[in-house]
Amino acid sequence: MIGLKEQTVRGAKTFAELRAMHRWNIPADYNVAIDCLDRHVELRDKVALLCEDDEGHTARYTFAR
């Protein structure tokens, strides 16, 4: 399966040129969770998101499912 990382534009010298050359190539079976979450499976016990509210209460979310 192709990921977003493999869809880079090479050879552009300006941002405008890059925008003109770029074309999305998203396969029908593309799953965004693979690029965003599954690639971090070896980090499952590491903190992925730390939230703190106005009262100072914190919540930690790991990469684990």
PDB file of N, CA, C and O in Angstrom:
ATOM      1  N   MET A   1       0.850  -1.183   0.000  1.00  0.00           N
ATOM      2  CA  MET A   1       0.000   0.000   0.000  1.00  0.00           C
ATOM      3  C   MET A   1       0.889   1.237   0.000  1.00  0.00           C
ATOM      4  O   MET A   1       1.867   1.315   0.721  1.00  0.00           O
ATOM      5  N   ILE A   2       0.551   2.192  -0.787  1.00  0.00           N
ATOM      6  CA  ILE A   2       1.304   3.445  -0.857  1.00  0.00           C
ATOM      7  C   ILE A   2       0.822   4.384   0.245  1.00  0.00           C
ATOM      8  O   ILE A   2      -0.366   4.481   0.533  1.00  0.00           O
ATOM      9  N   GLY A   3       1.759   5.040   0.891  1.00  0.00           N
ATOM     10  CA  GLY A   3       1.423   6.011   1.922  1.00  0.00           C
ATOM     11  C   GLY A   3       1.619   7.422   1.401  1.00  0.00           C
ATOM     12  O   GLY A   3       2.092   7.630   0.285  1.00  0.00           O
ATOM     13  N   LEU A   4       1.266   8.388   2.206  1.00  0.00           N
ATOM     14  CA  LEU A   4       1.409   9.783   1.794  1.00  0.00           C
ATOM     15  C   LEU A   4       2.871  10.175   1.648  1.00  0.00           C
ATOM     16  O   LEU A   4       3.219  11.014   0.834  1.00  0.00           O
ATOM     17  N   LYS A   5       3.751   9.551   2.437  1.00  0.00           N
ATOM     18  CA  LYS A   5       5.176   9.872   2.382  1.00  0.00           C
ATOM     19  C   LYS A   5       5.755   9.603   0.993  1.00  0.00           C
ATOM     20  O   LYS A   5       6.652  10.309   0.538  1.00  0.00           O
ATOM     21  N   GLU A   6       5.239   8.607   0.307  1.00  0.00           N
ATOM     22  CA  GLU A   6       5.755   8.254  -1.014  1.00  0.00           C
ATOM     23  C   GLU A   6       5.249   9.180  -2.120  1.00  0.00           C
ATOM     24  O   GLU A   6       5.662   9.058  -3.258  1.00  0.00           O
ATOM     25  N   GLN A   7       4.355  10.094  -1.795  1.00  0.00           N
ATOM     26  CA  GLN A   7       3.765  10.969  -2.808  1.00  0.00           C
ATOM     27  C   GLN A   7       4.379  12.366  -2.770  1.00  0.00           C
ATOM     28  O   GLN A   7       3.690  13.362  -2.837  1.00  0.00           O
ATOM     29  N   THR A   8       5.680  12.442  -2.685  1.00  0.00           N
ATOM     30  CA  THR A   8       6.344  13.739  -2.645  1.00  0.00           C
ATOM     31  C   THR A   8       6.584  14.259  -4.059  1.00  0.00           C
ATOM     32  O   THR A   8       6.668  13.502  -5.008  1.00  0.00           O
ATOM     33  N   VAL A   9       6.693  15.570  -4.170  1.00  0.00           N
ATOM     34  CA  VAL A   9       6.976  16.221  -5.458  1.00  0.00           C
ATOM     35  C   VAL A   9       8.454  16.580  -5.475  1.00  0.00           C
ATOM     36  O   VAL A   9       8.947  17.250  -4.583  1.00  0.00           O
ATOM     37  N   ARG A  10       9.125  16.121  -6.508  1.00  0.00           N
ATOM     38  CA  ARG A  10      10.560  16.400  -6.633  1.00  0.00           C
ATOM     39  C   ARG A  10      10.803  17.335  -7.818  1.00  0.00           C
ATOM     40  O   ARG A  10      10.102  17.287  -8.810  1.00  0.00           O
ATOM     41  N   GLY A  11      11.813  18.167  -7.684  1.00  0.00           N
ATOM     42  CA  GLY A  11      12.212  19.035  -8.777  1.00  0.00           C
ATOM     43  C   GLY A  11      11.591  20.418  -8.761  1.00  0.00           C
ATOM     44  O   GLY A  11      11.977  21.273  -9.536  1.00  0.00           O
ATOM     45  N   ALA A  12      10.638  20.671  -7.885  1.00  0.00           N
ATOM     46  CA  ALA A  12      10.024  22.002  -7.816  1.00  0.00           C
ATOM     47  C   ALA A  12      11.012  22.977  -7.182  1.00  0.00           C
ATOM     48  O   ALA A  12      11.686  22.654  -6.214  1.00  0.00           O
ATOM     49  N   LYS A  13      11.081  24.160  -7.738  1.00  0.00           N
ATOM     50  CA  LYS A  13      12.001  25.174  -7.221  1.00  0.00           C
ATOM     51  C   LYS A  13      11.286  26.248  -6.404  1.00  0.00           C
ATOM     52  O   LYS A  13      11.915  26.988  -5.666  1.00  0.00           O
ATOM     53  N   THR A  14       9.968  26.338  -6.547  1.00  0.00           N
ATOM     54  CA  THR A  14       9.184  27.300  -5.770  1.00  0.00           C
ATOM     55  C   THR A  14       7.939  26.589  -5.243  1.00  0.00           C
ATOM     56  O   THR A  14       7.550  25.523  -5.735  1.00  0.00           O
ATOM     57  N   PHE A  15       7.311  27.204  -4.254  1.00  0.00           N
ATOM     58  CA  PHE A  15       6.087  26.634  -3.712  1.00  0.00           C
ATOM     59  C   PHE A  15       4.982  26.626  -4.767  1.00  0.00           C
ATOM     60  O   PHE A  15       4.222  25.668  -4.881  1.00  0.00           O
ATOM     61  N   ALA A  16       4.905  27.667  -5.568  1.00  0.00           N
ATOM     62  CA  ALA A  16       3.897  27.725  -6.629  1.00  0.00           C
ATOM     63  C   ALA A  16       4.105  26.583  -7.637  1.00  0.00           C
ATOM     64  O   ALA A  16       3.150  25.954  -8.088  1.00  0.00           O
ATOM     65  N   GLU A  17       5.354  26.310  -7.969  1.00  0.00           N
ATOM     66  CA  GLU A  17       5.678  25.215  -8.882  1.00  0.00           C
ATOM     67  C   GLU A  17       5.304  23.872  -8.254  1.00  0.00           C
ATOM     68  O   GLU A  17       4.754  22.997  -8.918  1.00  0.00           O
ATOM     69  N   LEU A  18       5.586  23.727  -6.988  1.00  0.00           N
ATOM     70  CA  LEU A  18       5.229  22.514  -6.261  1.00  0.00           C
ATOM     71  C   LEU A  18       3.725  22.292  -6.291  1.00  0.00           C
ATOM     72  O   LEU A  18       3.249  21.190  -6.575  1.00  0.00           O
ATOM     73  N   ARG A  19       2.957  23.338  -6.012  1.00  0.00           N
ATOM     74  CA  ARG A  19       1.496  23.223  -6.024  1.00  0.00           C
ATOM     75  C   ARG A  19       0.977  22.837  -7.407  1.00  0.00           C
ATOM     76  O   ARG A  19       0.051  22.045  -7.537  1.00  0.00           O
ATOM     77  N   ALA A  20       1.571  23.389  -8.440  1.00  0.00           N
ATOM     78  CA  ALA A  20       1.133  23.089  -9.803  1.00  0.00           C
ATOM     79  C   ALA A  20       1.451  21.644 -10.188  1.00  0.00           C
ATOM     80  O   ALA A  20       0.709  21.025 -10.945  1.00  0.00           O
ATOM     81  N   MET A  21       2.550  21.098  -9.662  1.00  0.00           N
ATOM     82  CA  MET A  21       2.975  19.743 -10.012  1.00  0.00           C
ATOM     83  C   MET A  21       2.293  18.657  -9.183  1.00  0.00           C
ATOM     84  O   MET A  21       2.226  17.507  -9.595  1.00  0.00           O
ATOM     85  N   HIS A  22       1.800  19.018  -8.011  1.00  0.00           N
ATOM     86  CA  HIS A  22       1.267  18.013  -7.088  1.00  0.00           C
ATOM     87  C   HIS A  22      -0.070  17.456  -7.558  1.00  0.00           C
ATOM     88  O   HIS A  22      -0.950  18.186  -7.992  1.00  0.00           O
ATOM     89  N   ARG A  23      -0.213  16.149  -7.470  1.00  0.00           N
ATOM     90  CA  ARG A  23      -1.475  15.463  -7.731  1.00  0.00           C
ATOM     91  C   ARG A  23      -1.651  14.385  -6.677  1.00  0.00           C
ATOM     92  O   ARG A  23      -0.738  13.599  -6.425  1.00  0.00           O
ATOM     93  N   TRP A  24      -2.799  14.367  -6.027  1.00  0.00           N
ATOM     94  CA  TRP A  24      -3.093  13.311  -5.064  1.00  0.00           C
ATOM     95  C   TRP A  24      -3.290  12.003  -5.800  1.00  0.00           C
ATOM     96  O   TRP A  24      -3.923  11.954  -6.843  1.00  0.00           O
ATOM     97  N   ASN A  25      -2.742  10.945  -5.248  1.00  0.00           N
ATOM     98  CA  ASN A  25      -2.909   9.602  -5.783  1.00  0.00           C
ATOM     99  C   ASN A  25      -3.309   8.712  -4.610  1.00  0.00           C
ATOM    100  O   ASN A  25      -2.477   8.032  -4.021  1.00  0.00           O
ATOM    101  N   ILE A  26      -4.578   8.746  -4.267  1.00  0.00           N
ATOM    102  CA  ILE A  26      -5.058   8.015  -3.102  1.00  0.00           C
ATOM    103  C   ILE A  26      -5.766   6.750  -3.577  1.00  0.00           C
ATOM    104  O   ILE A  26      -6.818   6.823  -4.214  1.00  0.00           O
ATOM    105  N   PRO A  27      -5.199   5.583  -3.283  1.00  0.00           N
ATOM    106  CA  PRO A  27      -5.813   4.326  -3.706  1.00  0.00           C
ATOM    107  C   PRO A  27      -7.178   4.116  -3.046  1.00  0.00           C
ATOM    108  O   PRO A  27      -7.437   4.616  -1.949  1.00  0.00           O
ATOM    109  N   ALA A  28      -8.029   3.374  -3.685  1.00  0.00           N
ATOM    110  CA  ALA A  28      -9.377   3.105  -3.159  1.00  0.00           C
ATOM    111  C   ALA A  28      -9.326   2.399  -1.809  1.00  0.00           C
ATOM    112  O   ALA A  28     -10.205   2.587  -0.973  1.00  0.00           O
ATOM    113  N   ASP A  29      -8.291   1.596  -1.583  1.00  0.00           N
ATOM    114  CA  ASP A  29      -8.192   0.845  -0.318  1.00  0.00           C
ATOM    115  C   ASP A  29      -7.306   1.543   0.716  1.00  0.00           C
ATOM    116  O   ASP A  29      -6.887   0.939   1.698  1.00  0.00           O
ATOM    117  N   TYR A  30      -7.013   2.840   0.513  1.00  0.00           N
ATOM    118  CA  TYR A  30      -6.173   3.591   1.450  1.00  0.00           C
ATOM    119  C   TYR A  30      -6.841   3.691   2.811  1.00  0.00           C
ATOM    120  O   TYR A  30      -8.036   3.954   2.916  1.00  0.00           O
ATOM    121  N   ASN A  31      -6.068   3.492   3.851  1.00  0.00           N
ATOM    122  CA  ASN A  31      -6.566   3.573   5.216  1.00  0.00           C
ATOM    123  C   ASN A  31      -5.691   4.564   5.977  1.00  0.00           C
ATOM    124  O   ASN A  31      -4.529   4.289   6.268  1.00  0.00           O
ATOM    125  N   VAL A  32      -6.235   5.708   6.316  1.00  0.00           N
ATOM    126  CA  VAL A  32      -5.474   6.761   6.989  1.00  0.00           C
ATOM    127  C   VAL A  32      -4.943   6.291   8.346  1.00  0.00           C
ATOM    128  O   VAL A  32      -3.897   6.748   8.797  1.00  0.00           O
ATOM    129  N   ALA A  33      -5.614   5.359   8.987  1.00  0.00           N
ATOM    130  CA  ALA A  33      -5.158   4.862  10.287  1.00  0.00           C
ATOM    131  C   ALA A  33      -3.785   4.211  10.202  1.00  0.00           C
ATOM    132  O   ALA A  33      -3.003   4.278  11.146  1.00  0.00           O
ATOM    133  N   ILE A  34      -3.468   3.593   9.074  1.00  0.00           N
ATOM    134  CA  ILE A  34      -2.151   2.971   8.906  1.00  0.00           C
ATOM    135  C   ILE A  34      -1.065   4.034   8.957  1.00  0.00           C
ATOM    136  O   ILE A  34      -0.066   3.879   9.657  1.00  0.00           O
ATOM    137  N   ASP A  35      -1.238   5.131   8.226  1.00  0.00           N
ATOM    138  CA  ASP A  35      -0.232   6.200   8.230  1.00  0.00           C
ATOM    139  C   ASP A  35      -0.184   6.938   9.558  1.00  0.00           C
ATOM    140  O   ASP A  35       0.875   7.367  10.001  1.00  0.00           O
ATOM    141  N   CYS A  36      -1.318   7.123  10.196  1.00  0.00           N
ATOM    142  CA  CYS A  36      -1.362   7.948  11.409  1.00  0.00           C
ATOM    143  C   CYS A  36      -1.152   7.156  12.701  1.00  0.00           C
ATOM    144  O   CYS A  36      -0.591   7.683  13.646  1.00  0.00           O
ATOM    145  N   LEU A  37      -1.609   5.911  12.740  1.00  0.00           N
ATOM    146  CA  LEU A  37      -1.570   5.171  14.002  1.00  0.00           C
ATOM    147  C   LEU A  37      -0.748   3.894  13.961  1.00  0.00           C
ATOM    148  O   LEU A  37       0.106   3.681  14.806  1.00  0.00           O
ATOM    149  N   ASP A  38      -1.014   3.032  13.005  1.00  0.00           N
ATOM    150  CA  ASP A  38      -0.368   1.722  12.994  1.00  0.00           C
ATOM    151  C   ASP A  38       1.144   1.804  12.904  1.00  0.00           C
ATOM    152  O   ASP A  38       1.844   0.939  13.414  1.00  0.00           O
ATOM    153  N   ARG A  39       1.675   2.828  12.285  1.00  0.00           N
ATOM    154  CA  ARG A  39       3.134   2.920  12.169  1.00  0.00           C
ATOM    155  C   ARG A  39       3.792   3.199  13.522  1.00  0.00           C
ATOM    156  O   ARG A  39       4.999   3.093  13.668  1.00  0.00           O
ATOM    157  N   HIS A  40       2.998   3.514  14.541  1.00  0.00           N
ATOM    158  CA  HIS A  40       3.528   3.785  15.872  1.00  0.00           C
ATOM    159  C   HIS A  40       3.338   2.609  16.826  1.00  0.00           C
ATOM    160  O   HIS A  40       3.491   2.759  18.024  1.00  0.00           O
ATOM    161  N   VAL A  41       3.024   1.438  16.296  1.00  0.00           N
ATOM    162  CA  VAL A  41       2.706   0.292  17.148  1.00  0.00           C
ATOM    163  C   VAL A  41       3.849  -0.056  18.109  1.00  0.00           C
ATOM    164  O   VAL A  41       3.609  -0.467  19.241  1.00  0.00           O
ATOM    165  N   GLU A  42       5.093   0.142  17.698  1.00  0.00           N
ATOM    166  CA  GLU A  42       6.213  -0.152  18.594  1.00  0.00           C
ATOM    167  C   GLU A  42       6.323   0.875  19.723  1.00  0.00           C
ATOM    168  O   GLU A  42       7.054   0.681  20.683  1.00  0.00           O
ATOM    169  N   LEU A  43       5.586   1.966  19.627  1.00  0.00           N
ATOM    170  CA  LEU A  43       5.574   3.005  20.668  1.00  0.00           C
ATOM    171  C   LEU A  43       4.343   2.902  21.559  1.00  0.00           C
ATOM    172  O   LEU A  43       4.009   3.846  22.258  1.00  0.00           O
ATOM    173  N   ARG A  44       3.685   1.758  21.555  1.00  0.00           N
ATOM    174  CA  ARG A  44       2.369   1.626  22.183  1.00  0.00           C
ATOM    175  C   ARG A  44       2.308   2.111  23.634  1.00  0.00           C
ATOM    176  O   ARG A  44       1.265   2.572  24.078  1.00  0.00           O
ATOM    177  N   ASP A  45       3.377   2.031  24.399  1.00  0.00           N
ATOM    178  CA  ASP A  45       3.354   2.474  25.793  1.00  0.00           C
ATOM    179  C   ASP A  45       3.797   3.923  25.973  1.00  0.00           C
ATOM    180  O   ASP A  45       3.778   4.442  27.088  1.00  0.00           O
ATOM    181  N   LYS A  46       4.192   4.578  24.910  1.00  0.00           N
ATOM    182  CA  LYS A  46       4.623   5.980  24.969  1.00  0.00           C
ATOM    183  C   LYS A  46       3.405   6.902  24.900  1.00  0.00           C
ATOM    184  O   LYS A  46       2.393   6.587  24.286  1.00  0.00           O
ATOM    185  N   VAL A  47       3.507   8.056  25.510  1.00  0.00           N
ATOM    186  CA  VAL A  47       2.413   9.031  25.499  1.00  0.00           C
ATOM    187  C   VAL A  47       2.286   9.644  24.104  1.00  0.00           C
ATOM    188  O   VAL A  47       3.254  10.158  23.549  1.00  0.00           O
ATOM    189  N   ALA A  48       1.079   9.568  23.547  1.00  0.00           N
ATOM    190  CA  ALA A  48       0.789  10.151  22.239  1.00  0.00           C
ATOM    191  C   ALA A  48       0.115  11.509  22.393  1.00  0.00           C
ATOM    192  O   ALA A  48       0.282  12.393  21.562  1.00  0.00           O
ATOM    193  N   LEU A  49      -0.643  11.665  23.469  1.00  0.00           N
ATOM    194  CA  LEU A  49      -1.382  12.904  23.694  1.00  0.00           C
ATOM    195  C   LEU A  49      -1.487  13.141  25.185  1.00  0.00           C
ATOM    196  O   LEU A  49      -1.845  12.247  25.945  1.00  0.00           O
ATOM    197  N   LEU A  50      -1.176  14.355  25.597  1.00  0.00           N
ATOM    198  CA  LEU A  50      -1.286  14.753  26.993  1.00  0.00           C
ATOM    199  C   LEU A  50      -2.252  15.927  27.060  1.00  0.00           C
ATOM    200  O   LEU A  50      -2.023  16.950  26.408  1.00  0.00           O
ATOM    201  N   CYS A  51      -3.328  15.762  27.808  1.00  0.00           N
ATOM    202  CA  CYS A  51      -4.340  16.821  27.936  1.00  0.00           C
ATOM    203  C   CYS A  51      -4.357  17.347  29.364  1.00  0.00           C
ATOM    204  O   CYS A  51      -4.269  16.578  30.313  1.00  0.00           O
ATOM    205  N   GLU A  52      -4.484  18.659  29.498  1.00  0.00           N
ATOM    206  CA  GLU A  52      -4.607  19.274  30.819  1.00  0.00           C
ATOM    207  C   GLU A  52      -5.710  20.318  30.751  1.00  0.00           C
ATOM    208  O   GLU A  52      -5.714  21.169  29.870  1.00  0.00           O
ATOM    209  N   ASP A  53      -6.673  20.224  31.696  1.00  0.00           N
ATOM    210  CA  ASP A  53      -7.765  21.189  31.696  1.00  0.00           C
ATOM    211  C   ASP A  53      -7.410  22.401  32.550  1.00  0.00           C
ATOM    212  O   ASP A  53      -6.322  22.477  33.118  1.00  0.00           O
ATOM    213  N   ASP A  54      -8.327  23.347  32.627  1.00  0.00           N
ATOM    214  CA  ASP A  54      -8.075  24.602  33.353  1.00  0.00           C
ATOM    215  C   ASP A  54      -7.857  24.395  34.849  1.00  0.00           C
ATOM    216  O   ASP A  54      -7.245  25.233  35.509  1.00  0.00           O
ATOM    217  N   GLU A  55      -8.373  23.298  35.403  1.00  0.00           N
ATOM    218  CA  GLU A  55      -8.192  23.002  36.829  1.00  0.00           C
ATOM    219  C   GLU A  55      -6.909  22.231  37.108  1.00  0.00           C
ATOM    220  O   GLU A  55      -6.607  21.914  38.252  1.00  0.00           O
ATOM    221  N   GLY A  56      -6.155  21.884  36.074  1.00  0.00           N
ATOM    222  CA  GLY A  56      -4.903  21.172  36.261  1.00  0.00           C
ATOM    223  C   GLY A  56      -5.016  19.662  36.185  1.00  0.00           C
ATOM    224  O   GLY A  56      -4.031  18.959  36.394  1.00  0.00           O
ATOM    225  N   HIS A  57      -6.213  19.152  35.905  1.00  0.00           N
ATOM    226  CA  HIS A  57      -6.371  17.688  35.755  1.00  0.00           C
ATOM    227  C   HIS A  57      -5.745  17.274  34.421  1.00  0.00           C
ATOM    228  O   HIS A  57      -5.931  17.935  33.418  1.00  0.00           O
ATOM    229  N   THR A  58      -5.007  16.188  34.472  1.00  0.00           N
ATOM    230  CA  THR A  58      -4.340  15.723  33.259  1.00  0.00           C
ATOM    231  C   THR A  58      -4.827  14.343  32.850  1.00  0.00           C
ATOM    232  O   THR A  58      -5.265  13.550  33.696  1.00  0.00           O
ATOM    233  N   ALA A  59      -4.755  14.078  31.597  1.00  0.00           N
ATOM    234  CA  ALA A  59      -5.064  12.758  31.049  1.00  0.00           C
ATOM    235  C   ALA A  59      -3.982  12.437  30.031  1.00  0.00           C
ATOM    236  O   ALA A  59      -3.602  13.297  29.243  1.00  0.00           O
ATOM    237  N   ARG A  60      -3.485  11.220  30.088  1.00  0.00           N
ATOM    238  CA  ARG A  60      -2.457  10.777  29.144  1.00  0.00           C
ATOM    239  C   ARG A  60      -3.025   9.655  28.290  1.00  0.00           C
ATOM    240  O   ARG A  60      -3.632   8.736  28.802  1.00  0.00           O
ATOM    241  N   TYR A  61      -2.795   9.764  27.014  1.00  0.00           N
ATOM    242  CA  TYR A  61      -3.250   8.747  26.056  1.00  0.00           C
ATOM    243  C   TYR A  61      -2.017   8.207  25.347  1.00  0.00           C
ATOM    244  O   TYR A  61      -1.192   8.970  24.851  1.00  0.00           O
ATOM    245  N   THR A  62      -1.908   6.883  25.290  1.00  0.00           N
ATOM    246  CA  THR A  62      -0.765   6.255  24.640  1.00  0.00           C
ATOM    247  C   THR A  62      -1.127   5.848  23.216  1.00  0.00           C
ATOM    248  O   THR A  62      -2.274   5.988  22.784  1.00  0.00           O
ATOM    249  N   PHE A  63      -0.147   5.321  22.497  1.00  0.00           N
ATOM    250  CA  PHE A  63      -0.378   4.830  21.156  1.00  0.00           C
ATOM    251  C   PHE A  63      -1.097   3.487  21.152  1.00  0.00           C
ATOM    252  O   PHE A  63      -1.479   3.000  20.103  1.00  0.00           O
ATOM    253  N   ALA A  64      -1.260   2.861  22.318  1.00  0.00           N
ATOM    254  CA  ALA A  64      -1.942   1.568  22.399  1.00  0.00           C
ATOM    255  C   ALA A  64      -3.408   1.715  22.009  1.00  0.00           C
ATOM    256  O   ALA A  64      -4.011   2.770  22.180  1.00  0.00           O
ATOM    257  N   ARG A  65      -3.941   0.657  21.496  1.00  0.00           N
ATOM    258  CA  ARG A  65      -5.354   0.673  21.092  1.00  0.00           C
ATOM    259  C   ARG A  65      -6.256   0.386  22.240  1.00  0.00           C
ATOM    260  O   ARG A  65      -5.961  -0.223  23.169  1.00  0.00           O
TER     261      ARG A  65
END
